[in-house]
XYZ file of N, CA, C and O in Angstrom:
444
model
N -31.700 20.168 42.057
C -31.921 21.556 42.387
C -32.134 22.347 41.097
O -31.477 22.144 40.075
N -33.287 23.441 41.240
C -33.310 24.060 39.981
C -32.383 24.730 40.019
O -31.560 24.743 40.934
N -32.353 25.863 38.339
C -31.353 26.585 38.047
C -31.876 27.917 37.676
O -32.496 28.076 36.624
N -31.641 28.894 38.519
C -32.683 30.125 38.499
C -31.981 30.723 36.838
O -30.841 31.167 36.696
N -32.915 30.586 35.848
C -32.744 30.956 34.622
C -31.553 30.554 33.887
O -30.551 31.098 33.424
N -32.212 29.022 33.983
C -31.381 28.104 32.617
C -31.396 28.253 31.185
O -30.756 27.481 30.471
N -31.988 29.065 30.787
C -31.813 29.548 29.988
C -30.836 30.355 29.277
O -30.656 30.415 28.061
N -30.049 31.153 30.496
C -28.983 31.818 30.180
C -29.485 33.771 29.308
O -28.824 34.798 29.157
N -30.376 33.533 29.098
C -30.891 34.987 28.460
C -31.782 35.039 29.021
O -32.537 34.161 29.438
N -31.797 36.825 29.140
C -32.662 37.545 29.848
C -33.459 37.962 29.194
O -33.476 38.591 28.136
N -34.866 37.223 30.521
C -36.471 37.690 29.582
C -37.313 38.489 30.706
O -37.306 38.342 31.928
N -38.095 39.450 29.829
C -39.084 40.271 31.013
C -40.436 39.737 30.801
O -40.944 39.181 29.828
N -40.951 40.091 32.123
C -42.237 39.689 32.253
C -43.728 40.571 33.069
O -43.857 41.016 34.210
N -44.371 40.553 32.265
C -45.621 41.485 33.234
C -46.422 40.285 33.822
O -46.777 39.252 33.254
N -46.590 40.641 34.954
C -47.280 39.852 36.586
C -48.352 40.874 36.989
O -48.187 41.977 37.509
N -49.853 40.060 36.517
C -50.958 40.553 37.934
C -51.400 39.645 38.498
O -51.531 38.427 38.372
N -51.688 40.665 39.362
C -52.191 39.774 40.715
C -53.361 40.154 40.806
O -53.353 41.384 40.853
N -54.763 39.602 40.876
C -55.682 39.576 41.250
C -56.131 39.303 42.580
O -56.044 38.139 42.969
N -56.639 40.258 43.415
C -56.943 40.184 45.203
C -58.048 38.731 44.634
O -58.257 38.151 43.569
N -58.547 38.625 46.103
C -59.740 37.789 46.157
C -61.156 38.728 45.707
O -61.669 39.614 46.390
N -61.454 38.406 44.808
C -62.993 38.900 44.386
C -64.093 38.693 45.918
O -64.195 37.832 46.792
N -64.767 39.998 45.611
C -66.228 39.903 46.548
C -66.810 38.799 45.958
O -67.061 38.047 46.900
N -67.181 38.257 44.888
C -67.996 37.209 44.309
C -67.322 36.632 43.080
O -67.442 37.021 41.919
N -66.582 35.621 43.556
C -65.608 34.921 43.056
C -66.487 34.133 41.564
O -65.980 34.089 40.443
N -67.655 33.660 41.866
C -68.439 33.440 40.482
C -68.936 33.868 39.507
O -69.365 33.146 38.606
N -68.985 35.526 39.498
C -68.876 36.087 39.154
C -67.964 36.921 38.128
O -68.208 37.263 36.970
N -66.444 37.211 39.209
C -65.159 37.461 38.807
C -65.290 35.774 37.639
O -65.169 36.130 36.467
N -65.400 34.916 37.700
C -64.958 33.868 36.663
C -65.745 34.464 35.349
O -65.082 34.858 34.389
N -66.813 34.504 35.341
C -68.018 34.526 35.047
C -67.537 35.581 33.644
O -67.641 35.316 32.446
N -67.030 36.743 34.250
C -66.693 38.069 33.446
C -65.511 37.866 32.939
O -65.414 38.271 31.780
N -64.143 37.166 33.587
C -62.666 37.317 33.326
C -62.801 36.505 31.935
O -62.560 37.119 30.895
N -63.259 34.848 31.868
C -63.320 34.434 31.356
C -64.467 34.753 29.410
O -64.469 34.146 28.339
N -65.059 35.727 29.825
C -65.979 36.489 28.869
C -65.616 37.152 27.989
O -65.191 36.944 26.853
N -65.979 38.703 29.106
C -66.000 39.884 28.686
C -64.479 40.251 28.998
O -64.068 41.019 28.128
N -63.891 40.072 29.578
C -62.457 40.410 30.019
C -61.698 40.251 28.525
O -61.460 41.006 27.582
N -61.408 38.570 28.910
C -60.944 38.141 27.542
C -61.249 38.895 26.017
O -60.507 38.915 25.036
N -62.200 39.320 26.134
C -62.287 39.788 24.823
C -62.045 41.067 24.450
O -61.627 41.582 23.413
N -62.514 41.616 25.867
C -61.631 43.114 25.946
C -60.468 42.696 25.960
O -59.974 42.728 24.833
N -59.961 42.407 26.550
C -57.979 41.851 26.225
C -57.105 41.610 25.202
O -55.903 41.875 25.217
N -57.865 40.988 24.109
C -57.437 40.732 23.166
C -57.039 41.519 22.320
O -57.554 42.546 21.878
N -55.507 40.701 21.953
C -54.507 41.780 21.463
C -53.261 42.315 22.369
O -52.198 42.837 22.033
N -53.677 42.061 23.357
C -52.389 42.677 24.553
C -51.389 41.728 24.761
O -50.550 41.821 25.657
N -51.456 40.828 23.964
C -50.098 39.527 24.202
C -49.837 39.221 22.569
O -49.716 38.116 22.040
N -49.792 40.432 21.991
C -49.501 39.766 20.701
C -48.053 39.880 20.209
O -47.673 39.657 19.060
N -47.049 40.391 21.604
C -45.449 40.813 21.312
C -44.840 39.477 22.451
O -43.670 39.112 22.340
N -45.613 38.945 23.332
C -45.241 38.218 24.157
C -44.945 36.466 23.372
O -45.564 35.848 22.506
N -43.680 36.134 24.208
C -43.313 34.705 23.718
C -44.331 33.517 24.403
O -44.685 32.390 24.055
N -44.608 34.416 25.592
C -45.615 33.185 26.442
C -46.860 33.545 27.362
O -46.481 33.711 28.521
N -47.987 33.686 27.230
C -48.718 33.708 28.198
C -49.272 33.021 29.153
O -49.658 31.940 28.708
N -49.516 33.166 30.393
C -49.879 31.721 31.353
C -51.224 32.887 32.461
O -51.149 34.034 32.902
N -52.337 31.777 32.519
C -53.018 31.976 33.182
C -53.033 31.271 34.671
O -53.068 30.070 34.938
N -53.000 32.235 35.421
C -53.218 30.819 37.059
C -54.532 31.353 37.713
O -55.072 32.458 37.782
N -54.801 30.162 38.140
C -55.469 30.141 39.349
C -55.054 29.778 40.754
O -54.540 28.666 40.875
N -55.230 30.768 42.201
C -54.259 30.763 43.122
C -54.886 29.645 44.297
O -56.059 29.727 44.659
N -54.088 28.756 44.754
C -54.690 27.757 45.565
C -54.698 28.236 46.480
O -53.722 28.878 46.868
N -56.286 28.057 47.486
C -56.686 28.691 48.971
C -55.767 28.357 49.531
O -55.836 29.166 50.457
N -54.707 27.652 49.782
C -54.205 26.989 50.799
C -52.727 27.519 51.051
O -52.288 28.133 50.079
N -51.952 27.434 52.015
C -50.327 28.243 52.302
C -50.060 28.260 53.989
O -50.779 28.136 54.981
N -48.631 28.482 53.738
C -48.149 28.302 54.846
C -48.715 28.870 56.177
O -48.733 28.328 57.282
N -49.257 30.323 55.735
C -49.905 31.325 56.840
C -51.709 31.486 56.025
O -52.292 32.533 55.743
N -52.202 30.032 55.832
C -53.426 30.697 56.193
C -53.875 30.926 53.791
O -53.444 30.264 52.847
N -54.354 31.523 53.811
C -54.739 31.868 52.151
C -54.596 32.672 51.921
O -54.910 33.592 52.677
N -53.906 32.932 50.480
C -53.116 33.588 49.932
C -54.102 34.654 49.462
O -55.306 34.502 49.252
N -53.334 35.813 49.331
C -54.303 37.162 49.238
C -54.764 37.690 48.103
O -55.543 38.608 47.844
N -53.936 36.697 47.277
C -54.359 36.404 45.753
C -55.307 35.148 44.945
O -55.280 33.926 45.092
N -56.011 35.894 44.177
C -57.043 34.733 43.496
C -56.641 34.488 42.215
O -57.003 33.464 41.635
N -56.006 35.223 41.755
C -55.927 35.132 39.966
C -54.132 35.520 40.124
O -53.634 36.341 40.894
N -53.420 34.629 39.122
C -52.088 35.451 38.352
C -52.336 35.305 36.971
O -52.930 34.315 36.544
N -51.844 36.402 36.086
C -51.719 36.566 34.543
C -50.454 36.908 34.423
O -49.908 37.823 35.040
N -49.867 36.061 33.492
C -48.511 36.529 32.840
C -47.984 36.683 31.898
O -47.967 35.643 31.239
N -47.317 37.793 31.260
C -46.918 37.505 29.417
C -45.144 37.778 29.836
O -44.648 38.789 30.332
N -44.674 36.885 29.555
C -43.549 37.151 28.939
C -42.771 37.445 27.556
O -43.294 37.120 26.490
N -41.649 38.000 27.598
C -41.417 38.920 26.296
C -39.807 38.702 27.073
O -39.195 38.685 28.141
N -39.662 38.483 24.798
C -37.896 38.386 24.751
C -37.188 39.689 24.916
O -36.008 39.712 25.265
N -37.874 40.782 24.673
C -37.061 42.378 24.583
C -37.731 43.298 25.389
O -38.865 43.698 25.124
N -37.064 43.666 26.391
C -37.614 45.099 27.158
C -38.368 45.884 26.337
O -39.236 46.565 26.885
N -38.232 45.958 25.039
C -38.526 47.130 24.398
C -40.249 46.153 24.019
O -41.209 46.919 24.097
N -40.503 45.181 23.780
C -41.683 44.598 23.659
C -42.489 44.555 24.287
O -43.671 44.587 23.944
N -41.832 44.425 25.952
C -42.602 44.718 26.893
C -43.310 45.718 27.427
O -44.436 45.706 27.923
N -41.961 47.240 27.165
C -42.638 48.300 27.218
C -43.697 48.892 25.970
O -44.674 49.507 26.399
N -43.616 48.798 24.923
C -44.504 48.340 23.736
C -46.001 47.959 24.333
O -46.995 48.685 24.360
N -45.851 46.529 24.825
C -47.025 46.191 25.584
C -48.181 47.206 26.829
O -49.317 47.405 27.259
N -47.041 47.477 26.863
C -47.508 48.401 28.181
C -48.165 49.551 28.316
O -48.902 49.818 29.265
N -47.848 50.497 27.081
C -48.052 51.243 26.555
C -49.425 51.282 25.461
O -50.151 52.265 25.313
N -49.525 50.397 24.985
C -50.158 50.178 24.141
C -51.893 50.531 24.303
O -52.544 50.884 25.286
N -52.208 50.317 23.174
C -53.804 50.761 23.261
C -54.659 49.420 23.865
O -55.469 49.602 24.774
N -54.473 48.311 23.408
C -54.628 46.978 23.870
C -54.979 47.223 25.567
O -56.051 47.334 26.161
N -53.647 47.249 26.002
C -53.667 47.047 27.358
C -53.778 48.128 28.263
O -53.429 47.944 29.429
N -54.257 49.349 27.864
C -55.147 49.879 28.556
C -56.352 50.147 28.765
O -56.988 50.839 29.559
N -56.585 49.399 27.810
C -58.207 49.136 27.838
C -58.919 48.032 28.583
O -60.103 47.840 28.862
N -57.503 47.193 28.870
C -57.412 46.129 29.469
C -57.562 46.435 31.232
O -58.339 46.038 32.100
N -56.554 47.215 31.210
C -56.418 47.608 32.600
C -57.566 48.252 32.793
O -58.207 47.774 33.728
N -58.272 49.529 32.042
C -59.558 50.269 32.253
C -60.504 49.443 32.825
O -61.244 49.786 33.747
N -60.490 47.962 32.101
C -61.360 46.778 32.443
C -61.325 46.386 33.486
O -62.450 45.969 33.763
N -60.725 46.273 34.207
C -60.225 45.681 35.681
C -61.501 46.912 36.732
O -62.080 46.581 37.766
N -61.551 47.556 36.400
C -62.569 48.401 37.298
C -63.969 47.502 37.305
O -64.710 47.537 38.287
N -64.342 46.518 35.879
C -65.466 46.348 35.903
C -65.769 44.954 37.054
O -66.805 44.559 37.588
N -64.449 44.508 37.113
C -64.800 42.911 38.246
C -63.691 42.793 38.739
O -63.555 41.569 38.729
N -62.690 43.251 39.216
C -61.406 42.994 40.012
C -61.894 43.463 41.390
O -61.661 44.668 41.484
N -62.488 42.973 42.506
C -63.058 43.602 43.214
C -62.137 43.694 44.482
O -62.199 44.445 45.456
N -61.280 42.708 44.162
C -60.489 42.570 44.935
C -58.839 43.135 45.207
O -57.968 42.999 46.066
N -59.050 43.938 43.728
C -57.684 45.123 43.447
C -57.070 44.235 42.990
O -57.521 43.093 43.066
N -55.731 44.522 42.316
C -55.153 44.217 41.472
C -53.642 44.978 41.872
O -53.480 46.128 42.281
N -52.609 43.923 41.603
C -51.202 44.685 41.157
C -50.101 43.968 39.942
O -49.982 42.818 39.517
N -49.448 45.165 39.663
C -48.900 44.915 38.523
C -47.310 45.248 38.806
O -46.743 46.274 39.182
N -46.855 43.971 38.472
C -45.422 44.215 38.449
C -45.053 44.071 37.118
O -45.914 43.570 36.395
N -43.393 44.558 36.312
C -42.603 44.195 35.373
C -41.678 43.654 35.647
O -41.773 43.790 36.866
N -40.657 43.026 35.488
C -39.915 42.362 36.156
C -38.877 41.374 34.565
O -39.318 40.694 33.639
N -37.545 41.746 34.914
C -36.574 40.698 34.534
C -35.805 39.717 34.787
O -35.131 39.970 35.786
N -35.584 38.691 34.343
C -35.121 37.697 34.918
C -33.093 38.313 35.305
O -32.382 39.169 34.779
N -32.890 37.404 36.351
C -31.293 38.342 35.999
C -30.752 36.442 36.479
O -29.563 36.123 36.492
């Protein structure tokens, strides 16, 4: 059985969610591009970043998500840093150009 945060210290993390794109070849097409490069720089306080891709498949049918992005960060204060930052709102500004499918953003700590 796992151990919900074996680690023993508490880390925060920013979570998006990417809906399903109108034109999913597209959405690759740009995220992987122009996204990225607009992005860059917005994980430069984070201990870990992870990219997913969301599998069609689930208990009820497909999941309403196509994309997760995640940075985690050892200090609240890094995270909000992040958040704030010039980086990642330019980042987010970006999301208008191919997220067609909306987007949400959580912060979140481990407890």
């Amino acid at each position: 059985m796992m151990q919900p945060n074996a680690r023993k210290e508490i880390m925060y993390k920013v979570t998006l969610l990417y809906g399903r794109p109108d034109d999913p070849e597209e959405f690759e097409r740009y995220y992987t591009t122009t996204h990225a490069a607009v992005s860059d720089g917005v994980a430069i306080r984070a201990v870990r970043a992870e990219k997913w891709k969301v599998l069609p498949v689930g208990p009820e049918g497909p999941a309403p998500y196509y994309r997760i992005s995640e940075l985690w960060f050892d200090t609240r204060e890094d995270l909000e840093i992040t958040m704030t930052s010039q980086a990642m709102r330019r980042s987010l500004e970006d999301l208008q150009s191919f997220a067609t499918g909306g987007t949400v953003i959580l912060t979140s700590e481990s407890i």
